[in-house]
Short mmCIF file of C-alpha atoms and ligand atoms in Angstrom, two decimals:
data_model
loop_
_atom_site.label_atom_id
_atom_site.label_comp_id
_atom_site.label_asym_id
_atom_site.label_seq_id
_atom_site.Cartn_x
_atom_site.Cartn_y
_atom_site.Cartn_z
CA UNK A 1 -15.03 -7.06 -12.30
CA UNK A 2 -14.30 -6.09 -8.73
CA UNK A 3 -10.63 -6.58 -7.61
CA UNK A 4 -9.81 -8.49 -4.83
CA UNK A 5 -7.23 -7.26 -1.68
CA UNK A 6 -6.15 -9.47 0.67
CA UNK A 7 -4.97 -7.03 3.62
CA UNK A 8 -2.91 -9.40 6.11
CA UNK A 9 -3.19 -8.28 10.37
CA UNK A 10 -6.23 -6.52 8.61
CA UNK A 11 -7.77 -6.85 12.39
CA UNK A 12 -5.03 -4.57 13.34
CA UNK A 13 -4.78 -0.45 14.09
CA UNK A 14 -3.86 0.44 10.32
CA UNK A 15 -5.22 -2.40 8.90
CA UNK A 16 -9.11 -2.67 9.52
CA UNK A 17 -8.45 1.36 8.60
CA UNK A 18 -7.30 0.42 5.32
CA UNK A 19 -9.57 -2.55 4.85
CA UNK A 20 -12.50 0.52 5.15
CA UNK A 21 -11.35 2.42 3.06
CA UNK A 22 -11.09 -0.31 0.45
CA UNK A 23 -14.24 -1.47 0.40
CA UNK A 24 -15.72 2.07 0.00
CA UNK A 25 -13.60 2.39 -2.67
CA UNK A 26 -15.00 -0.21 -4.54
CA UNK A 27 -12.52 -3.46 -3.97
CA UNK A 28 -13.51 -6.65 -1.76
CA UNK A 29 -11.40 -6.92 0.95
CA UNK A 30 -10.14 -10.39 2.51
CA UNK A 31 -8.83 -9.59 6.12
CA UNK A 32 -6.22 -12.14 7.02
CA UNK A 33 -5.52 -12.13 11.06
CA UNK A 34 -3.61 -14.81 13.65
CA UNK A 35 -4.87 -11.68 16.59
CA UNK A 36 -1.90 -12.72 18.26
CA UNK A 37 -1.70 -8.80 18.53
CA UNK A 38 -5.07 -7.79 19.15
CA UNK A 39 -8.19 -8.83 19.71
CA UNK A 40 -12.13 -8.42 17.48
CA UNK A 41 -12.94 -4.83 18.51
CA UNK A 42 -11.33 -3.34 15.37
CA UNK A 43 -13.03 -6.23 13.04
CA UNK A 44 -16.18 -6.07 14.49
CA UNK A 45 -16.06 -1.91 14.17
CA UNK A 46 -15.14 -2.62 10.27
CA UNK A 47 -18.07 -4.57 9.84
CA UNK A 48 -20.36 -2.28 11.62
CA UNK A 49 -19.28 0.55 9.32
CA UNK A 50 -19.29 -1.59 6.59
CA UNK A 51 -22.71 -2.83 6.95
CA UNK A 52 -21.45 -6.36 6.36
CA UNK A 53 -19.35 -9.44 7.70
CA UNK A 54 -16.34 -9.03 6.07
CA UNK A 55 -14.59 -12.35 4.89
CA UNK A 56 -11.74 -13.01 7.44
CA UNK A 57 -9.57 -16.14 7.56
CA UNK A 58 -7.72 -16.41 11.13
CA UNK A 59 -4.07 -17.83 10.26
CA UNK A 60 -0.80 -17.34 10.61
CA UNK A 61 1.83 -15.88 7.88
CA UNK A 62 4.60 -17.85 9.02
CA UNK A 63 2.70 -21.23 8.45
CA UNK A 64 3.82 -21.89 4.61
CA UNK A 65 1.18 -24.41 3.67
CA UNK A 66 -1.94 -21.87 5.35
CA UNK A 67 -0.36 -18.86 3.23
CA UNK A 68 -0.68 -21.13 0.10
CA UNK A 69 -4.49 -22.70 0.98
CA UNK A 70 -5.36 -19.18 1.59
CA UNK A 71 -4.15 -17.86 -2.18
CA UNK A 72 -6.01 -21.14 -3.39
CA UNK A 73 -8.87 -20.11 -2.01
CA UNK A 74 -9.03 -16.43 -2.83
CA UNK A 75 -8.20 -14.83 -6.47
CA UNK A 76 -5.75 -12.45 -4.78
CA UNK A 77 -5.07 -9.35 -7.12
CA UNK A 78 -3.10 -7.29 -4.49
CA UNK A 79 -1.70 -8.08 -1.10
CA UNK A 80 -1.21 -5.11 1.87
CA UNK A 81 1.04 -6.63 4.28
CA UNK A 82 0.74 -5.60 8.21
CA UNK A 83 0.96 -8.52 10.11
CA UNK A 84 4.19 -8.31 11.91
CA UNK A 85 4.85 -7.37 15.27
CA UNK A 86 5.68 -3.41 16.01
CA UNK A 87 7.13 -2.51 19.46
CA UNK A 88 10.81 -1.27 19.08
CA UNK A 89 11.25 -2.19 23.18
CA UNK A 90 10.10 -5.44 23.07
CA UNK A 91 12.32 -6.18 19.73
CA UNK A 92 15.64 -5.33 21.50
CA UNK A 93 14.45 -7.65 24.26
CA UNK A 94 12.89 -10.14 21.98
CA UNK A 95 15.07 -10.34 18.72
CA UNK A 96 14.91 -13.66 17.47
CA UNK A 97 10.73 -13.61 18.09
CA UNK A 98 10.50 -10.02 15.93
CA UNK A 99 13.14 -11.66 12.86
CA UNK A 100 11.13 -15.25 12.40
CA UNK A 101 7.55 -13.51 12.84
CA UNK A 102 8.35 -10.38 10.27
CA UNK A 103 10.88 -11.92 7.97
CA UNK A 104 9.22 -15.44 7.71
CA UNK A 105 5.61 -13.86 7.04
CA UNK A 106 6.82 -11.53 4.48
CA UNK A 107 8.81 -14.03 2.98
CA UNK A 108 5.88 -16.50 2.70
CA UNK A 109 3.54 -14.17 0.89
CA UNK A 110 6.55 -13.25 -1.49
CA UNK A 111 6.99 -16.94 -2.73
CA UNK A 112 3.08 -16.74 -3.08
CA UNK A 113 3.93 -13.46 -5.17
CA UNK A 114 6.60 -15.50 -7.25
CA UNK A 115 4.96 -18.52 -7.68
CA UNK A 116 1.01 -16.38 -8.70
CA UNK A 117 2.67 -12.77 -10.09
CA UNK A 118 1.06 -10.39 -7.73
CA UNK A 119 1.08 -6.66 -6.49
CA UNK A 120 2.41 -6.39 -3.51
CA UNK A 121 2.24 -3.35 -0.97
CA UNK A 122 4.31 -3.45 2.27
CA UNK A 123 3.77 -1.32 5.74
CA UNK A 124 7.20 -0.04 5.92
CA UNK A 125 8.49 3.02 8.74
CA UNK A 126 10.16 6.44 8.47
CA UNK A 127 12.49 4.50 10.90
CA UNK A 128 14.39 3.47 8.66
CA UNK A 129 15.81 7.19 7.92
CA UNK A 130 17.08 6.88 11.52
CA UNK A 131 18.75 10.26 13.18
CA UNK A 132 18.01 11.73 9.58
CA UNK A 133 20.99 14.20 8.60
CA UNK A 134 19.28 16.61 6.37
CA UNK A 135 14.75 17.37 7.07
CA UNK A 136 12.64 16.81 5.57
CA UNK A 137 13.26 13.44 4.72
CA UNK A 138 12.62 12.60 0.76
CA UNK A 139 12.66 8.68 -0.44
CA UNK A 140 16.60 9.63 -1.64
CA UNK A 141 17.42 10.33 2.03
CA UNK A 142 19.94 7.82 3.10
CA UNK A 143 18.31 4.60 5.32
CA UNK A 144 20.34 4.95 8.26
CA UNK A 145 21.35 1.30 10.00
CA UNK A 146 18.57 0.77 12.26
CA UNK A 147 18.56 1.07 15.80
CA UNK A 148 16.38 -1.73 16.66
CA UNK A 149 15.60 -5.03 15.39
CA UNK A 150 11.81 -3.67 14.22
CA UNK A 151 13.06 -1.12 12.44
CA UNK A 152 15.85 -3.59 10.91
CA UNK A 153 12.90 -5.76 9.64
CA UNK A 154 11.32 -3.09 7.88
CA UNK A 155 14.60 -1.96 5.77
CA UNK A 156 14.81 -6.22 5.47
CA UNK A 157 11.45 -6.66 3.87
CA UNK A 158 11.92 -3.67 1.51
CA UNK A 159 14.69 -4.93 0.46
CA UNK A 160 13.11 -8.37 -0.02
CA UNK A 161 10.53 -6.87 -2.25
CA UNK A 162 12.75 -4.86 -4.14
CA UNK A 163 14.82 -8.20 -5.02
CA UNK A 164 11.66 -10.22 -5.77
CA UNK A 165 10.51 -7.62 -7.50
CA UNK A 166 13.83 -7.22 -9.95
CA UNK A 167 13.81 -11.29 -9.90
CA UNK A 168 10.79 -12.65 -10.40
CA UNK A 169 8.08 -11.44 -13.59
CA UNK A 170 4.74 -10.63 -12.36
CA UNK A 171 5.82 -8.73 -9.02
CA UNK A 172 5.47 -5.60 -7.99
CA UNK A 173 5.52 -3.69 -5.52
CA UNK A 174 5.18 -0.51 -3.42
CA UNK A 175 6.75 0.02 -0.02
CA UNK A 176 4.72 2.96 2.10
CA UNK A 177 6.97 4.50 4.58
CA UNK A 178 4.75 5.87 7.40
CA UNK A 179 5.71 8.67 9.65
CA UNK A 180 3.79 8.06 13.06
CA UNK A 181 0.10 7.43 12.19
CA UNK A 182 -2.68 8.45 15.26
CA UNK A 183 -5.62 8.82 16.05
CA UNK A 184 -9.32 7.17 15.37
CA UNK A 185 -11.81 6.50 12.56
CA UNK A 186 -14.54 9.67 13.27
CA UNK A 187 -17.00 6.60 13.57
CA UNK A 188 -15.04 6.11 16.74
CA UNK A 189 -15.69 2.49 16.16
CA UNK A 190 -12.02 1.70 15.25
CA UNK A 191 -8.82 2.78 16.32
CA UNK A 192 -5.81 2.34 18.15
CA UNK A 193 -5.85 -0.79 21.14
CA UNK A 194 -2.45 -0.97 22.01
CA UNK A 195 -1.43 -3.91 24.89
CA UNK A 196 -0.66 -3.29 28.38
CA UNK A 197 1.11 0.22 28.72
CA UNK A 198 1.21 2.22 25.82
CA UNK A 199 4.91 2.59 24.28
CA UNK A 200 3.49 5.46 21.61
CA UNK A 201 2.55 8.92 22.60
CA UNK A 202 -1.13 9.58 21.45
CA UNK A 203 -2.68 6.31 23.05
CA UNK A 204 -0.73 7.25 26.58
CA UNK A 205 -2.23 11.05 25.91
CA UNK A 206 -5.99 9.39 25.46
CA UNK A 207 -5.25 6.93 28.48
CA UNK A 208 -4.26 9.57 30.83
CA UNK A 209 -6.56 11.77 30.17
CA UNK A 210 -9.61 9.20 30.39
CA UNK A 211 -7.78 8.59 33.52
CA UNK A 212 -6.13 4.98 33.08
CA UNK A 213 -2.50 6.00 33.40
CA UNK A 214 -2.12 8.97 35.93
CA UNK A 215 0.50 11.17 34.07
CA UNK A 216 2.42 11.43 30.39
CA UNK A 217 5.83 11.32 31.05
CA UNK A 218 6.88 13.46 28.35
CA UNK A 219 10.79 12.04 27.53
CA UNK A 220 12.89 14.80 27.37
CA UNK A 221 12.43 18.62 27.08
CA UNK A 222 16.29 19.35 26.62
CA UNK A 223 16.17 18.61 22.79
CA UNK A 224 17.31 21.51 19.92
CA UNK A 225 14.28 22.00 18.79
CA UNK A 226 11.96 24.99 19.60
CA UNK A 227 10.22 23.90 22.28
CA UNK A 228 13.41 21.19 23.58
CA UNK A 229 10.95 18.43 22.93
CA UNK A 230 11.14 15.98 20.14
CA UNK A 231 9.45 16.28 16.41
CA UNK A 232 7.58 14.07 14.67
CA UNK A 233 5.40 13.80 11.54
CA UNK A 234 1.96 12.93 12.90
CA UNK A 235 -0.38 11.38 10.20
CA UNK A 236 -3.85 10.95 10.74
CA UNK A 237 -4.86 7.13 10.37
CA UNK A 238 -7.51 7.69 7.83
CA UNK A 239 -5.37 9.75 5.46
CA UNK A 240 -2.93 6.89 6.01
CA UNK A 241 -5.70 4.49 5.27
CA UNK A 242 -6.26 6.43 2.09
CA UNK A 243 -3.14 6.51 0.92
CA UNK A 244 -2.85 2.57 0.37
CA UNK A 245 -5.98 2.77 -1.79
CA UNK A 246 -4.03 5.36 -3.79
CA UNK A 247 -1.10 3.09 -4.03
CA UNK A 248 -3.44 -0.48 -4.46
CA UNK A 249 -5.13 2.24 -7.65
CA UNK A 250 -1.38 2.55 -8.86
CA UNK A 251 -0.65 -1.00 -8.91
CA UNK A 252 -3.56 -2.38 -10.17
CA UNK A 253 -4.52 0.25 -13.19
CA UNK A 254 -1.12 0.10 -14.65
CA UNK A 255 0.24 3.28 -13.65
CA UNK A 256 3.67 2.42 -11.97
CA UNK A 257 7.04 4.39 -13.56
CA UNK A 258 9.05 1.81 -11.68
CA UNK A 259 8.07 -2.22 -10.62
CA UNK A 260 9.23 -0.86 -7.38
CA UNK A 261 8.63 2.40 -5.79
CA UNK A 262 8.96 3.54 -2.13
CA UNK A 263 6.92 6.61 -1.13
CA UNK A 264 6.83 8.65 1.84
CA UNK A 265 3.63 8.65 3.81
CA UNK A 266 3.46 11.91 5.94
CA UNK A 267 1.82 15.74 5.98
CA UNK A 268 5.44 17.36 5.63
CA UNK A 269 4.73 18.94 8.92
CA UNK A 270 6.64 19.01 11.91
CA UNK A 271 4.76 18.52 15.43
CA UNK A 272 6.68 18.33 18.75
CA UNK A 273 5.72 16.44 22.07
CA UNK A 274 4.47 19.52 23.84
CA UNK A 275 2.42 21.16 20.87
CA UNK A 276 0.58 17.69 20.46
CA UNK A 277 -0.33 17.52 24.47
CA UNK A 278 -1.17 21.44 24.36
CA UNK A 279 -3.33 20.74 20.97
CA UNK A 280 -4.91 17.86 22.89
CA UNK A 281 -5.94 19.73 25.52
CA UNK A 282 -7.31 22.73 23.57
CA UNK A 283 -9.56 20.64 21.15
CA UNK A 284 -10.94 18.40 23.98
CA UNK A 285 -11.49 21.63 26.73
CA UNK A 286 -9.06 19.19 29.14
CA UNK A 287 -6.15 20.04 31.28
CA UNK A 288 -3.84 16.74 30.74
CA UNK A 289 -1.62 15.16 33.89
CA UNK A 290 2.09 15.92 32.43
CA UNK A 291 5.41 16.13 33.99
CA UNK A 292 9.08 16.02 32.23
CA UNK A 293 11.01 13.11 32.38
CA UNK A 294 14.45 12.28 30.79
CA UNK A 295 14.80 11.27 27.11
CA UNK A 296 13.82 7.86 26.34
CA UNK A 297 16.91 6.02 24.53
CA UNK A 298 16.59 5.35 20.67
CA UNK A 299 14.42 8.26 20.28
CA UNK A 300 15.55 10.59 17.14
CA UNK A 301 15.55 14.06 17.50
CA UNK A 302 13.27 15.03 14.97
CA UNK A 303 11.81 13.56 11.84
CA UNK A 304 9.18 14.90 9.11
CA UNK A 305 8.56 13.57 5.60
CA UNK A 306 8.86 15.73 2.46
CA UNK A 307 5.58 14.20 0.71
CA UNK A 308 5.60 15.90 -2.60
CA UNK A 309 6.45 12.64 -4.11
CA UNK A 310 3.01 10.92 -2.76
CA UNK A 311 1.21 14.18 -3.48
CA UNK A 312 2.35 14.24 -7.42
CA UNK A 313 2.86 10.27 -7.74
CA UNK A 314 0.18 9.02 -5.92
CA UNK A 315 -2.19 11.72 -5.89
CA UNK A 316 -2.60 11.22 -2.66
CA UNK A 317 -2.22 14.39 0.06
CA UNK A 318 -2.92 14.71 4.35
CA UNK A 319 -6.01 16.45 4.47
CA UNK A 320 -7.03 16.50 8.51
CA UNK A 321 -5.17 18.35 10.95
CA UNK A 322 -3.76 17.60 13.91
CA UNK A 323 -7.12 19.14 16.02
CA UNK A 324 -9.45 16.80 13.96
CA UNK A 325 -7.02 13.68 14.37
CA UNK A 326 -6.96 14.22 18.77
CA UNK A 327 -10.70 14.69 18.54
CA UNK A 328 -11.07 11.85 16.76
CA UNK A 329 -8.39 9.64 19.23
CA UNK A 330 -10.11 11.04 22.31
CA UNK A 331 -13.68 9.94 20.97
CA UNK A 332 -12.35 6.45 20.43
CA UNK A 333 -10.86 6.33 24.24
CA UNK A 334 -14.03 7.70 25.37
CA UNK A 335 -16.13 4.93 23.56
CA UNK A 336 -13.95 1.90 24.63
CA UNK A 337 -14.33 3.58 28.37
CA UNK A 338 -17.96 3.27 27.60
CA UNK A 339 -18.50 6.97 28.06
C1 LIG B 401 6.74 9.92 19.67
C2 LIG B 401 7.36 10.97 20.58
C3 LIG B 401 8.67 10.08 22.36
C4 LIG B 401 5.46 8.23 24.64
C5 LIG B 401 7.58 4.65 16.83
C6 LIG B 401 8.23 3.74 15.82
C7 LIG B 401 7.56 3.93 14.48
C8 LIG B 401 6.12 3.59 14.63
C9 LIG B 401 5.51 4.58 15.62
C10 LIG B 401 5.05 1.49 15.08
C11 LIG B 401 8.79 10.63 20.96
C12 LIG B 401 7.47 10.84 22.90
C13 LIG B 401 6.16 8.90 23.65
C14 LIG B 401 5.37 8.78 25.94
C15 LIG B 401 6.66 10.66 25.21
N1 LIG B 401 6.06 2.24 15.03
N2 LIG B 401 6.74 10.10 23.94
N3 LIG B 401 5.97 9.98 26.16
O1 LIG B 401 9.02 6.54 18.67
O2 LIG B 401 8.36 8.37 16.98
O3 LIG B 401 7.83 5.97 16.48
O4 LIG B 401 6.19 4.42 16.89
O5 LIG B 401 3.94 1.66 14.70
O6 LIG B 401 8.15 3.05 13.53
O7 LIG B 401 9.59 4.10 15.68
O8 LIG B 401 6.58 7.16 18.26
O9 LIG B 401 4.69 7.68 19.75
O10 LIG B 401 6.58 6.22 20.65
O11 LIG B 401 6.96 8.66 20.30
O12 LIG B 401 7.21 11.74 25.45
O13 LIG B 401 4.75 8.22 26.87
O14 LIG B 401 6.62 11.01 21.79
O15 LIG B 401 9.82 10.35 23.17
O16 LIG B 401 9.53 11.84 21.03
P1 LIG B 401 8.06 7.07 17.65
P2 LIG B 401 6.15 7.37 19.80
#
């Protein structure tokens, strides 16, 4: 009997990638959207690579009584929850809109886990380790309080799973702490549509070189770190993608150690600013439109996941590198240019 995931903002960057993923690994996916945050390209890319319309119920997470008709009207066995808003600018200026939309919508599919028993796998952020003291980061590195009201709603919502987890029989739950997923499905009909100006590096990279923004400002160059720009853990979007089938696998065959378990989602490689713009241009034979600019505040120095607990856990392990993952992101630009 085929399992059923319901993967909510499945229209969404890391969503419809998951929601691929899951159907070719066997499950039927129910994609769950309000596209408040974007808008069909990714959905209609999933079905095109799918070969099918996939079932997809436009609602809203913080409407109680649609959260509940849509559990009625699906046998849920797992839940992946994305839909919350993700721009740590816009949630120091907009607070109160990030704390309703990401605490109410988790919160609303956890009383559907309490009231149903169900697995449930949140989207959480390696910004919740903060300016980490000690790299790499493992999942017994200390959350640091968070610097923005995003990443405050992802250390919330873990913690709201953990407690309905240790309350309520029937839950479970894995939290996925992503490092900074990028680039494109190699189908190049999915990937990354942020709004208006980009605030993350690779889609300003793609957008400058395709010639819609006329130069990365790269945010600092005065950091200690080899090349005095900033270091990051970048993880290709599909081996995210794969990753939450891993963790749906763990859930639903039985094999959890713990009802609750937090894993780190990155390649345990360090990549800085100017070695992802000088891999860019290599890979795609461009010259890119840079200049240095000063540091952009909030920004952490460096950050890179120690993995081996995914890797042995999860058997789950980063398999592209960084050339295939900027070959892939510049094919998607080029296709949404129309090129
Ligand atoms: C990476 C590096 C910038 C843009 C955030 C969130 C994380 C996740 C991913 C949502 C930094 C530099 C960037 C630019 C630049 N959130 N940069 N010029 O800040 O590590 O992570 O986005 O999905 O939770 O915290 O990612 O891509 O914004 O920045 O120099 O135009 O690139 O200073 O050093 P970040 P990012």
């Amino acid at each position: 009997m085929k399992k059923t995931v319901l993967v909510s903002g499945g229209a969404g960057f890391i969503g419809s990638h998951v929601t691929v993923e899951l159907a070719q690994a066997g499950y039927d996916v129910v994609i769950a959207d309000n596209f408040s945050n974007c808008d069909r390209t990714n959905y209609d890319g999933v079905c095109r690579i799918l070969g099918k319309k996939m079932p997809l119920v436009e609602m809203d997470f913080c409407d109680a009584k649609a959260v509940d008709k849509l559990f009625d009207d699906y046998k849920i066995d797992a839940c992946i929850h994305f839909a919350a808003y993700k721009a740590v600018g816009e949630s120091v200026a907009e607070p109160l809109m990030y704390y309703r939309n990401n605490l109410l919508s988790f919160i609303n599919i956890l009383d559907q886990a309490h009231k149903r028993g169900l697995n449930v796998l949140f989207s959480s952020s390696a910004t919740v380790y903060g300016e980490p003291e000690h790299l790499p980061v493992t999942e017994k590195s200390p959350r640091q309080p968070a610097t923005s009201p995003y990443g405050n709603t992802k250390q919330m919502c873990e913690d709201f799973l953990r407690d309905s987890v240790a309350a309520y029989p029937g839950v479970k739950g894995i939290a996925l702490r992503y490092f900074n997923p990028i680039g494109a499905h190699p189908s190049a009909l999915i990937g990354e549509l942020p709004r208006g100006v980009p605030n993350n590096l690779v889609p300003f990279i793609t957008q400058t070189a395709i010639g819609k923004r006329e130069c990365l400002s790269i945010f600092g160059n005065d950091y200690p770190t080899p090349d005095g720009t900033c270091q990051r853990d970048y993880i290709d979007i599909v081996d995210l993608a794969k990753a939450h089938v891993c963790a749906v696998a763990r859930m639903l065959d039985g094999k959890m150690k713990k009802p609750y378990e937090v894993f780190n989602v990155g390649t345990g490689r360090p990549v800085s600013v100017m070695e992802l713009v000088t891999a860019f241009e290599k890979v795609n034979g461009l010259k890119l439109n840079y200049k240095f600019a000063p540091r952009r505040a909030g920004d952490v120095t460096a950050i890179w996941a120690d993995p081996t607990l995914a890797n042995e856990d999860l058997g789950w392990k980063a398999e592209r590198s960084v050339e295939e993952t900027l070959a892939a992101a510049w094919a998607w630009e080029k296709r949404l240019a129309g090129k």
